[in-house]
Amino acid sequence: MNDSVGDGNAQRNPVSEKLDLKTKLAYGVGDLGPAVTANISVFFLLVFFTNVAGIPAGLAGSILMIGKIWDGINDPVVGFLTDKTKSRRWGRRLPWMFYGAIPFGIFFFLQWIVPRFSAQQSNNIWPLFWYYVVIGVISQAFYTVVNLPYTAMTPELTQDYDERTSLNSFRFTFSIGGSILSLILTQVIFFLISDRQQQYLVLSGICAIISILALYCCVFGVRDRILAFEAKRTQIEEPPSLPFNEQLKIVFTNRAFLFVIGIYLFSWLGVQITASIIPYFVVDCMRLKESDVPTLMIAVQGTALLMLFVWGALSKKVGKKVVYFLGMSLWIIAAAGLFFLQPGQIALMYFMAVMAGIGVSTAYLIPWSMIPDVIELDELQTGQRREGIFYGFMVLLQKFGLAFGLFLVGNALQIAGFKEAVIGQTTLPIQPESALLAIRIAVGPIPTICLICGLVLTYFYPITREMHAEIMLKLKERDQK
């Protein structure tokens, strides 16, 4: 029996009713762990490489690019394997999260160590470069092991169109809440500890522990629901599975899926580039302290957290497309305005941060609410369900795009004359005007272009509420034959 395939009726019956609060909370907390670690990495890993480990910006961007490319490559592999996994005790997805949680936390922590050999080989940056490449690759592999099965559980928990938006609201409430928690921890640790290396060691250690505990809470909290789903699914005789290359062909001929990939890619290019460059913008362009970076990002993430509930309710009335357009439009105005901000315009900077946060929440919510609808369209067309394959390749292409974006940002900074710190240096170097201009372009115009591209794709996205209702009706009719 092939776990990548399932009968529609078997899967729809146990998940047709509304989810209870306990299940939503348990599922939501599962994104707390990856969110805490990913948020610290997004905001501070590039800064850590250049300002603590003393790695040139171009090489630092290359480290991040290699990690992201590998992360993307292993996504469809893990997705395919989770579809094939068989476990009476845990189902298909949960074993990966259960056994991967602790290694995930350990290798995340190891990314934030400056090895002792770097001090003895200060004139040779390559041993340090390869240390971070190897640790980064392993860390990204375990991130996929715990995070991809987690995301693939969404359509297994519910197939109700609006309930999925609600479920994702809980998920991203914890996700953004985890981001805010990590920023508060950062602010406290930066205030209490003056040594930069120690700051990041303590921060990464605490975040690793939080991540492991959150993943286990999710595993045990949704286990009963997932096992009920698996029991119903395996009672039905399943059609033979298509070969892997044929599955890929179907995935990439699904027009709606390609739109979702594009929307997600451009949305998160905007998020990732802004998050990676904002510490440089705050310190070098706005001439504020490093401790002001978490405060600004809390304003963004706090707004995004509050708006999740607003957008979730509004999407039920006006649809996902309209919500995405409203949020992204405000973010575009804010991103474009950041380019012109000058030192001393602090109140305006925080106002733009709030505007950006309104849009960021739609980048979290809408694309992930679209992908289960795409999976049902594929089921209608093929008679099979391949959640792992769809989620894996969605994240694969998104990470390839992010890898390229981070590589360009790092190398653009280096070409513009950005000066990295020396290991152990207590004060940061003063950046030339060319580097400051590159930082402004990366924080304003580049994300703006990405967000506009996302809006264009959303406009042409084919699955509406009415079309999804028609898909579910046809699936139900087919099951009753």
Tab-separated table of C-alpha atoms in Angstrom:
chain	number	residue	atom	x	y	z
A	1	MET	CA	0.000	0.000	0.000
A	2	ASN	CA	1.385	3.381	-1.013
A	3	ASP	CA	1.091	6.197	1.525
A	4	SER	CA	1.342	8.880	-1.135
A	5	VAL	CA	-2.094	8.017	-2.453
A	6	GLY	CA	-5.491	8.141	-0.807
A	7	ASP	CA	-9.173	7.854	-1.533
A	8	GLY	CA	-10.987	11.161	-1.414
A	9	ASN	CA	-13.868	9.950	0.764
A	10	ALA	CA	-11.488	8.390	3.241
A	11	GLN	CA	-9.736	11.677	3.661
A	12	ARG	CA	-12.717	13.967	3.636
A	13	ASN	CA	-14.860	12.231	6.269
A	14	PRO	CA	-12.592	12.643	9.314
A	15	VAL	CA	-11.680	16.209	8.476
A	16	SER	CA	-14.985	17.653	7.292
A	17	GLU	CA	-16.080	18.850	10.730
A	18	LYS	CA	-14.678	21.957	12.386
A	19	LEU	CA	-11.433	21.621	14.279
A	20	ASP	CA	-11.544	22.041	18.038
A	21	LEU	CA	-9.489	24.701	19.799
A	22	LYS	CA	-7.056	22.156	21.277
A	23	THR	CA	-6.098	20.830	17.849
A	24	LYS	CA	-5.661	24.305	16.413
A	25	LEU	CA	-3.469	25.363	19.324
A	26	ALA	CA	-1.393	22.176	19.124
A	27	TYR	CA	-0.896	22.596	15.396
A	28	GLY	CA	-0.103	26.276	15.779
A	29	VAL	CA	2.582	25.751	18.419
A	30	GLY	CA	4.414	23.488	15.986
A	31	ASP	CA	5.471	26.545	13.995
A	32	LEU	CA	6.822	28.293	17.091
A	33	GLY	CA	10.083	26.325	17.035
A	34	PRO	CA	11.004	26.817	13.371
A	35	ALA	CA	9.828	30.438	13.590
A	36	VAL	CA	12.083	31.290	16.539
A	37	THR	CA	15.173	29.805	14.881
A	38	ALA	CA	14.381	30.994	11.365
A	39	ASN	CA	13.641	34.520	12.578
A	40	ILE	CA	16.995	34.834	14.334
A	41	SER	CA	18.734	33.487	11.237
A	42	VAL	CA	16.896	35.806	8.858
A	43	PHE	CA	17.591	38.938	10.865
A	44	PHE	CA	21.026	38.256	12.280
A	45	LEU	CA	22.952	35.450	10.560
A	46	LEU	CA	24.319	37.682	7.796
A	47	VAL	CA	25.153	40.326	10.414
A	48	PHE	CA	26.787	37.658	12.606
A	49	PHE	CA	28.982	36.501	9.730
A	50	THR	CA	30.166	40.007	8.809
A	51	ASN	CA	30.230	41.768	12.192
A	52	VAL	CA	31.203	38.926	14.569
A	53	ALA	CA	32.900	36.144	12.587
A	54	GLY	CA	34.648	38.688	10.341
A	55	ILE	CA	33.616	37.096	7.016
A	56	PRO	CA	33.430	39.406	3.950
A	57	ALA	CA	29.856	40.195	2.878
A	58	GLY	CA	30.176	38.384	-0.455
A	59	LEU	CA	31.355	35.148	1.168
A	60	ALA	CA	28.728	35.514	3.899
A	61	GLY	CA	26.043	35.759	1.224
A	62	SER	CA	27.520	32.681	-0.462
A	63	ILE	CA	27.269	30.676	2.782
A	64	LEU	CA	23.595	31.558	3.054
A	65	MET	CA	23.045	30.778	-0.627
A	66	ILE	CA	24.623	27.302	-0.365
A	67	GLY	CA	22.515	26.508	2.700
A	68	LYS	CA	19.313	27.651	1.013
A	69	ILE	CA	20.033	25.740	-2.199
A	70	TRP	CA	20.644	22.543	-0.242
A	71	ASP	CA	17.552	23.260	1.826
A	72	GLY	CA	15.572	23.524	-1.398
A	73	ILE	CA	17.043	20.336	-2.864
A	74	ASN	CA	16.212	18.208	0.159
A	75	ASP	CA	12.634	19.554	0.423
A	76	PRO	CA	11.047	17.459	-2.371
A	77	VAL	CA	13.088	14.425	-1.270
A	78	VAL	CA	11.790	14.653	2.304
A	79	GLY	CA	8.297	15.425	1.007
A	80	PHE	CA	8.333	12.309	-1.160
A	81	LEU	CA	9.662	10.167	1.703
A	82	THR	CA	7.028	11.418	4.155
A	83	ASP	CA	4.332	10.445	1.652
A	84	LYS	CA	5.835	6.941	1.650
A	85	THR	CA	6.353	6.649	5.428
A	86	LYS	CA	4.326	3.995	7.271
A	87	SER	CA	3.974	4.059	11.050
A	88	ARG	CA	1.052	2.693	13.071
A	89	ARG	CA	2.135	4.723	16.075
A	90	TRP	CA	2.787	8.073	14.409
A	91	GLY	CA	1.378	8.079	10.870
A	92	ARG	CA	3.316	9.532	7.932
A	93	ARG	CA	4.443	12.999	9.061
A	94	LEU	CA	4.918	12.844	12.834
A	95	PRO	CA	7.884	10.399	12.979
A	96	TRP	CA	10.021	12.912	11.117
A	97	MET	CA	9.209	15.662	13.588
A	98	PHE	CA	9.633	13.404	16.623
A	99	TYR	CA	13.087	12.085	15.717
A	100	GLY	CA	14.364	15.236	14.031
A	101	ALA	CA	13.586	17.793	16.755
A	102	ILE	CA	16.711	17.371	18.920
A	103	PRO	CA	19.282	17.253	16.056
A	104	PHE	CA	17.553	20.301	14.588
A	105	GLY	CA	18.135	22.274	17.796
A	106	ILE	CA	21.752	21.139	18.163
A	107	PHE	CA	22.883	22.088	14.667
A	108	PHE	CA	21.063	25.405	14.820
A	109	PHE	CA	23.136	26.242	17.900
A	110	LEU	CA	26.408	25.214	16.229
A	111	GLN	CA	25.877	27.853	13.511
A	112	TRP	CA	26.507	30.605	16.059
A	113	ILE	CA	29.886	29.440	17.327
A	114	VAL	CA	33.087	31.172	16.175
A	115	PRO	CA	35.564	28.256	16.178
A	116	ARG	CA	38.875	28.701	17.968
A	117	PHE	CA	40.872	27.888	14.849
A	118	SER	CA	39.590	31.129	13.286
A	119	ALA	CA	41.766	33.150	15.682
A	120	GLN	CA	44.925	31.241	14.753
A	121	GLN	CA	44.154	31.481	11.018
A	122	SER	CA	42.976	35.075	10.857
A	123	ASN	CA	44.733	35.581	7.522
A	124	ASN	CA	42.979	32.583	5.953
A	125	ILE	CA	39.209	32.910	5.926
A	126	TRP	CA	38.509	29.633	4.098
A	127	PRO	CA	38.541	27.174	7.058
A	128	LEU	CA	35.963	29.391	8.772
A	129	PHE	CA	33.964	29.673	5.544
A	130	TRP	CA	33.791	25.899	5.115
A	131	TYR	CA	32.916	25.354	8.780
A	132	TYR	CA	29.809	27.501	8.384
A	133	VAL	CA	28.960	25.912	5.037
A	134	VAL	CA	29.028	22.364	6.485
A	135	ILE	CA	27.144	23.251	9.673
A	136	GLY	CA	24.653	25.318	7.660
A	137	VAL	CA	23.950	22.457	5.252
A	138	ILE	CA	23.322	19.988	8.090
A	139	SER	CA	21.201	22.512	9.983
A	140	GLN	CA	19.054	23.197	6.920
A	141	ALA	CA	18.588	19.463	6.356
A	142	PHE	CA	17.157	18.989	9.854
A	143	TYR	CA	15.028	22.122	9.445
A	144	THR	CA	13.399	20.415	6.469
A	145	VAL	CA	13.020	17.152	8.388
A	146	VAL	CA	10.860	18.842	11.047
A	147	ASN	CA	9.234	21.676	9.105
A	148	LEU	CA	8.113	20.149	5.808
A	149	PRO	CA	6.093	17.300	7.388
A	150	TYR	CA	4.563	19.917	9.670
A	151	THR	CA	3.372	22.103	6.806
A	152	ALA	CA	2.105	19.075	4.852
A	153	MET	CA	-0.316	18.203	7.679
A	154	THR	CA	-2.633	21.153	6.918
A	155	PRO	CA	-4.879	19.394	4.350
A	156	GLU	CA	-4.909	16.267	6.528
A	157	LEU	CA	-6.341	18.165	9.479
A	158	THR	CA	-9.177	19.864	7.579
A	159	GLN	CA	-10.479	20.258	4.034
A	160	ASP	CA	-12.901	23.073	4.757
A	161	TYR	CA	-11.993	26.148	2.645
A	162	ASP	CA	-12.469	28.717	5.429
A	163	GLU	CA	-11.333	26.383	8.220
A	164	ARG	CA	-7.949	26.133	6.523
A	165	THR	CA	-7.591	29.888	6.669
A	166	SER	CA	-8.495	29.702	10.370
A	167	LEU	CA	-5.981	26.890	10.946
A	168	ASN	CA	-3.268	28.877	9.205
A	169	SER	CA	-4.212	31.891	11.315
A	170	PHE	CA	-3.401	29.847	14.427
A	171	ARG	CA	-0.228	28.575	12.813
A	172	PHE	CA	1.035	32.008	11.910
A	173	THR	CA	-0.106	33.467	15.203
A	174	PHE	CA	2.470	31.197	16.818
A	175	SER	CA	4.892	31.786	13.970
A	176	ILE	CA	4.816	35.559	14.300
A	177	GLY	CA	4.535	35.216	18.076
A	178	GLY	CA	7.724	33.150	17.976
A	179	SER	CA	9.367	35.837	15.878
A	180	ILE	CA	8.393	38.473	18.421
A	181	LEU	CA	9.574	36.267	21.282
A	182	SER	CA	12.951	35.799	19.600
A	183	LEU	CA	13.285	39.562	19.101
A	184	ILE	CA	12.406	40.265	22.743
A	185	LEU	CA	14.993	37.685	23.817
A	186	THR	CA	17.491	39.354	21.495
A	187	GLN	CA	16.822	42.769	22.985
A	188	VAL	CA	17.180	41.486	26.567
A	189	ILE	CA	20.337	39.495	25.829
A	190	PHE	CA	21.941	42.356	23.886
A	191	PHE	CA	21.224	44.627	26.849
A	192	LEU	CA	22.599	42.243	29.490
A	193	ILE	CA	25.636	40.931	27.584
A	194	SER	CA	28.148	43.251	25.917
A	195	ASP	CA	30.353	40.674	24.168
A	196	ARG	CA	28.957	40.033	20.656
A	197	GLN	CA	30.036	36.388	20.465
A	198	GLN	CA	28.473	35.614	23.847
A	199	GLN	CA	25.279	37.414	22.859
A	200	TYR	CA	24.663	35.092	19.944
A	201	LEU	CA	25.717	31.947	21.818
A	202	VAL	CA	23.236	32.568	24.631
A	203	LEU	CA	20.489	33.628	22.219
A	204	SER	CA	20.889	30.589	19.960
A	205	GLY	CA	21.007	28.194	22.934
A	206	ILE	CA	17.737	29.487	24.381
A	207	CYS	CA	16.031	29.465	20.969
A	208	ALA	CA	17.171	25.885	20.315
A	209	ILE	CA	15.580	24.666	23.564
A	210	ILE	CA	12.323	26.502	22.842
A	211	SER	CA	12.220	24.992	19.358
A	212	ILE	CA	12.628	21.411	20.532
A	213	LEU	CA	9.935	21.719	23.217
A	214	ALA	CA	7.463	23.378	20.808
A	215	LEU	CA	7.873	20.634	18.204
A	216	TYR	CA	7.159	17.911	20.759
A	217	CYS	CA	4.056	19.769	21.976
A	218	CYS	CA	2.762	19.771	18.414
A	219	VAL	CA	3.533	16.089	17.809
A	220	PHE	CA	1.649	14.895	20.881
A	221	GLY	CA	-1.136	17.476	20.496
A	222	VAL	CA	-2.222	16.540	16.949
A	223	ARG	CA	-1.346	12.833	17.133
A	224	ASP	CA	-4.896	11.589	17.772
A	225	ARG	CA	-6.348	13.647	14.946
A	226	ILE	CA	-3.656	12.570	12.483
A	227	LEU	CA	-3.973	8.900	13.424
A	228	ALA	CA	-7.760	9.075	12.928
A	229	PHE	CA	-7.117	10.477	9.472
A	230	GLU	CA	-4.559	7.744	8.721
A	231	ALA	CA	-6.889	4.989	9.922
A	232	LYS	CA	-9.674	6.085	7.597
A	233	ARG	CA	-7.281	6.568	4.686
A	234	THR	CA	-5.697	3.111	4.931
A	235	GLN	CA	-9.069	1.295	5.112
A	236	ILE	CA	-9.727	2.077	1.482
A	237	GLU	CA	-8.070	0.227	-1.377
A	238	GLU	CA	-5.903	2.733	-3.144
A	239	PRO	CA	-5.107	3.019	-6.855
A	240	PRO	CA	-1.505	2.310	-7.883
A	241	SER	CA	0.914	5.184	-7.444
A	242	LEU	CA	2.387	6.967	-10.441
A	243	PRO	CA	6.192	6.939	-10.856
A	244	PHE	CA	7.998	9.846	-9.237
A	245	ASN	CA	8.877	11.531	-12.542
A	246	GLU	CA	5.224	11.326	-13.623
A	247	GLN	CA	4.167	12.919	-10.339
A	248	LEU	CA	6.576	15.776	-10.981
A	249	LYS	CA	5.132	16.232	-14.453
A	250	ILE	CA	1.630	16.546	-13.032
A	251	VAL	CA	2.796	18.945	-10.310
A	252	PHE	CA	4.366	21.321	-12.816
A	253	THR	CA	1.502	21.142	-15.296
A	254	ASN	CA	-0.875	22.289	-12.547
A	255	ARG	CA	-1.319	25.934	-13.561
A	256	ALA	CA	-2.734	27.036	-10.211
A	257	PHE	CA	0.258	25.516	-8.407
A	258	LEU	CA	2.686	27.523	-10.523
A	259	PHE	CA	0.850	30.713	-9.588
A	260	VAL	CA	1.063	29.865	-5.883
A	261	ILE	CA	4.796	29.191	-6.204
A	262	GLY	CA	5.297	32.594	-7.826
A	263	ILE	CA	3.173	34.444	-5.265
A	264	TYR	CA	5.008	32.782	-2.387
A	265	LEU	CA	8.423	33.348	-3.958
A	266	PHE	CA	7.982	37.070	-4.535
A	267	SER	CA	6.302	37.626	-1.164
A	268	TRP	CA	9.108	35.953	0.723
A	269	LEU	CA	11.840	37.506	-1.370
A	270	GLY	CA	10.462	40.801	-0.078
A	271	VAL	CA	10.410	39.480	3.503
A	272	GLN	CA	13.841	37.829	3.409
A	273	ILE	CA	15.753	40.640	1.712
A	274	THR	CA	14.212	43.275	3.980
A	275	ALA	CA	14.846	41.238	7.133
A	276	SER	CA	18.473	40.505	6.201
A	277	ILE	CA	19.355	44.106	5.350
A	278	ILE	CA	17.340	45.944	8.026
A	279	PRO	CA	20.012	45.608	10.767
A	280	TYR	CA	22.514	47.333	8.476
A	281	PHE	CA	19.920	49.983	7.583
A	282	VAL	CA	19.143	50.778	11.234
A	283	VAL	CA	22.782	50.933	12.367
A	284	ASP	CA	24.582	52.338	9.312
A	285	CYS	CA	21.942	54.476	7.558
A	286	MET	CA	19.753	55.610	10.462
A	287	ARG	CA	22.763	55.763	12.871
A	288	LEU	CA	20.975	53.982	15.690
A	289	LYS	CA	22.251	51.337	18.109
A	290	GLU	CA	22.255	47.585	17.438
A	291	SER	CA	19.765	47.180	20.295
A	292	ASP	CA	17.271	49.285	18.288
A	293	VAL	CA	17.033	46.599	15.587
A	294	PRO	CA	14.876	44.173	17.647
A	295	THR	CA	12.609	47.055	18.701
A	296	LEU	CA	11.904	48.005	15.089
A	297	MET	CA	11.265	44.420	14.057
A	298	ILE	CA	8.924	43.894	17.018
A	299	ALA	CA	6.842	46.748	15.601
A	300	VAL	CA	6.674	44.922	12.255
A	301	GLN	CA	5.966	41.469	13.666
A	302	GLY	CA	3.597	42.707	16.364
A	303	THR	CA	1.478	44.454	13.750
A	304	ALA	CA	1.564	41.349	11.552
A	305	LEU	CA	0.393	39.208	14.465
A	306	LEU	CA	-2.591	41.450	15.218
A	307	MET	CA	-3.534	41.712	11.548
A	308	LEU	CA	-3.638	37.932	11.096
A	309	PHE	CA	-6.981	37.867	12.894
A	310	VAL	CA	-8.293	40.801	10.857
A	311	TRP	CA	-7.215	39.319	7.527
A	312	GLY	CA	-8.475	35.851	8.494
A	313	ALA	CA	-11.965	37.198	9.186
A	314	LEU	CA	-11.943	39.497	6.164
A	315	SER	CA	-10.894	36.739	3.754
A	316	LYS	CA	-14.120	34.875	4.562
A	317	LYS	CA	-16.102	37.850	3.277
A	318	VAL	CA	-14.076	39.181	0.358
A	319	GLY	CA	-11.757	36.284	-0.554
A	320	LYS	CA	-8.015	35.650	-0.425
A	321	LYS	CA	-7.139	37.724	-3.484
A	322	VAL	CA	-8.621	40.949	-2.148
A	323	VAL	CA	-6.951	40.496	1.242
A	324	TYR	CA	-3.572	39.959	-0.432
A	325	PHE	CA	-4.009	43.094	-2.557
A	326	LEU	CA	-4.924	45.254	0.433
A	327	GLY	CA	-2.003	44.093	2.567
A	328	MET	CA	0.634	44.193	-0.155
A	329	SER	CA	-0.376	47.687	-1.281
A	330	LEU	CA	0.402	49.112	2.166
A	331	TRP	CA	3.680	47.207	2.329
A	332	ILE	CA	4.745	48.539	-1.074
A	333	ILE	CA	4.197	52.129	0.101
A	334	ALA	CA	6.249	51.453	3.232
A	335	ALA	CA	9.091	49.696	1.380
A	336	ALA	CA	9.371	52.474	-1.160
A	337	GLY	CA	9.385	55.087	1.612
A	338	LEU	CA	12.281	53.469	3.499
A	339	PHE	CA	14.660	54.405	0.696
A	340	PHE	CA	14.174	58.117	1.426
A	341	LEU	CA	14.341	57.970	5.245
A	342	GLN	CA	17.070	60.071	6.851
A	343	PRO	CA	18.737	59.911	10.305
A	344	GLY	CA	16.483	61.537	12.892
A	345	GLN	CA	13.194	60.515	11.231
A	346	ILE	CA	12.605	57.847	13.858
A	347	ALA	CA	8.843	58.282	14.252
A	348	LEU	CA	8.367	57.982	10.477
A	349	MET	CA	10.533	54.858	10.439
A	350	TYR	CA	8.290	53.174	13.021
A	351	PHE	CA	5.157	54.275	11.149
A	352	MET	CA	6.472	52.593	7.999
A	353	ALA	CA	7.342	49.519	10.041
A	354	VAL	CA	3.706	49.247	11.152
A	355	MET	CA	2.504	49.650	7.545
A	356	ALA	CA	4.926	46.939	6.437
A	357	GLY	CA	3.697	44.644	9.217
A	358	ILE	CA	0.145	44.911	7.894
A	359	GLY	CA	1.371	43.546	4.563
A	360	VAL	CA	3.743	40.964	6.024
A	361	SER	CA	0.815	39.200	7.692
A	362	THR	CA	-0.767	38.526	4.277
A	363	ALA	CA	2.549	37.105	3.041
A	364	TYR	CA	2.328	34.621	5.919
A	365	LEU	CA	-1.354	33.798	5.599
A	366	ILE	CA	-2.515	33.820	1.976
A	367	PRO	CA	-0.041	31.644	0.001
A	368	TRP	CA	-0.205	28.848	2.601
A	369	SER	CA	-4.014	29.021	2.498
A	370	MET	CA	-3.920	28.595	-1.289
A	371	ILE	CA	-1.768	25.468	-1.544
A	372	PRO	CA	-4.330	23.000	-0.056
A	373	ASP	CA	-6.840	24.179	-2.674
A	374	VAL	CA	-4.290	23.336	-5.373
A	375	ILE	CA	-3.876	19.834	-3.902
A	376	GLU	CA	-7.633	19.222	-4.191
A	377	LEU	CA	-7.609	20.376	-7.806
A	378	ASP	CA	-4.848	17.856	-8.482
A	379	GLU	CA	-6.857	15.138	-6.709
A	380	LEU	CA	-9.852	15.903	-8.905
A	381	GLN	CA	-7.703	15.639	-12.024
A	382	THR	CA	-5.644	12.555	-11.046
A	383	GLY	CA	-7.513	10.714	-8.280
A	384	GLN	CA	-4.440	10.876	-6.034
A	385	ARG	CA	-3.224	13.047	-3.165
A	386	ARG	CA	0.422	14.098	-2.996
A	387	GLU	CA	0.651	16.713	-0.242
A	388	GLY	CA	4.339	16.054	0.389
A	389	ILE	CA	5.300	16.480	-3.266
A	390	PHE	CA	3.385	19.761	-3.649
A	391	TYR	CA	4.650	21.250	-0.411
A	392	GLY	CA	8.183	20.061	-1.098
A	393	PHE	CA	8.429	21.619	-4.539
A	394	MET	CA	6.703	24.789	-3.470
A	395	VAL	CA	9.361	25.339	-0.832
A	396	LEU	CA	12.125	24.112	-3.166
A	397	LEU	CA	11.554	26.825	-5.752
A	398	GLN	CA	10.956	29.445	-3.081
A	399	LYS	CA	14.295	28.644	-1.444
A	400	PHE	CA	16.166	28.690	-4.737
A	401	GLY	CA	14.831	32.199	-5.245
A	402	LEU	CA	15.758	33.259	-1.722
A	403	ALA	CA	19.235	31.770	-2.117
A	404	PHE	CA	19.805	33.808	-5.238
A	405	GLY	CA	18.457	36.942	-3.542
A	406	LEU	CA	20.729	36.568	-0.499
A	407	PHE	CA	23.727	35.870	-2.740
A	408	LEU	CA	23.046	39.055	-4.702
A	409	VAL	CA	22.589	41.161	-1.545
A	410	GLY	CA	25.813	39.915	0.034
A	411	ASN	CA	27.872	40.387	-3.110
A	412	ALA	CA	26.275	43.764	-3.891
A	413	LEU	CA	27.355	44.976	-0.439
A	414	GLN	CA	30.890	43.727	-0.997
A	415	ILE	CA	31.119	45.310	-4.458
A	416	ALA	CA	29.808	48.560	-2.963
A	417	GLY	CA	32.734	48.561	-0.523
A	418	PHE	CA	31.070	47.250	2.649
A	419	LYS	CA	33.630	46.808	5.440
A	420	GLU	CA	33.338	43.691	7.593
A	421	ALA	CA	34.460	43.694	11.207
A	422	VAL	CA	37.599	42.035	12.543
A	423	ILE	CA	37.081	39.129	14.969
A	424	GLY	CA	37.053	40.521	18.505
A	425	GLN	CA	36.580	44.114	17.344
A	426	THR	CA	34.442	46.078	19.825
A	427	THR	CA	33.342	48.880	17.477
A	428	LEU	CA	31.873	48.479	14.017
A	429	PRO	CA	33.664	50.043	11.023
A	430	ILE	CA	32.213	53.183	9.385
A	431	GLN	CA	30.751	52.357	5.992
A	432	PRO	CA	31.452	54.375	2.816
A	433	GLU	CA	28.664	56.207	0.954
A	434	SER	CA	28.616	53.558	-1.783
A	435	ALA	CA	27.807	50.845	0.785
A	436	LEU	CA	25.105	53.019	2.380
A	437	LEU	CA	23.448	53.491	-1.029
A	438	ALA	CA	23.517	49.726	-1.636
A	439	ILE	CA	21.850	49.167	1.749
A	440	ARG	CA	19.104	51.695	0.910
A	441	ILE	CA	18.433	50.062	-2.470
A	442	ALA	CA	18.207	46.632	-0.848
A	443	VAL	CA	15.780	47.826	1.842
A	444	GLY	CA	13.470	49.815	-0.467
A	445	PRO	CA	13.326	49.437	-4.278
A	446	ILE	CA	14.238	45.737	-4.510
A	447	PRO	CA	11.481	44.494	-2.125
A	448	THR	CA	9.035	46.877	-3.824
A	449	ILE	CA	9.661	45.247	-7.206
A	450	CYS	CA	9.222	41.770	-5.689
A	451	LEU	CA	5.897	42.689	-4.083
A	452	ILE	CA	4.524	44.196	-7.302
A	453	CYS	CA	5.365	40.949	-9.137
A	454	GLY	CA	3.466	39.034	-6.449
A	455	LEU	CA	0.413	41.249	-6.945
A	456	VAL	CA	0.399	40.609	-10.693
A	457	LEU	CA	0.448	36.843	-10.171
A	458	THR	CA	-2.293	37.043	-7.523
A	459	TYR	CA	-4.532	38.918	-9.948
A	460	PHE	CA	-4.376	35.993	-12.401
A	461	TYR	CA	-4.558	33.189	-9.771
A	462	PRO	CA	-7.370	30.930	-11.058
A	463	ILE	CA	-8.897	29.260	-7.943
A	464	THR	CA	-11.657	31.384	-6.433
A	465	ARG	CA	-13.995	30.487	-3.561
A	466	GLU	CA	-16.634	29.481	-6.134
A	467	MET	CA	-14.203	27.287	-8.082
A	468	HIS	CA	-13.041	25.567	-4.886
A	469	ALA	CA	-16.639	24.823	-3.915
A	470	GLU	CA	-17.161	23.274	-7.356
A	471	ILE	CA	-13.988	21.161	-6.954
A	472	MET	CA	-15.156	19.816	-3.577
A	473	LEU	CA	-18.639	19.077	-4.964
A	474	LYS	CA	-17.192	17.069	-7.843
A	475	LEU	CA	-14.910	15.151	-5.486
A	476	LYS	CA	-17.888	14.318	-3.268
A	477	GLU	CA	-19.959	13.192	-6.237
A	478	ARG	CA	-17.123	10.984	-7.444
A	479	ASP	CA	-16.759	9.398	-3.998
A	480	GLN	CA	-20.462	8.502	-3.927
A	481	LYS	CA	-20.330	6.598	-7.215
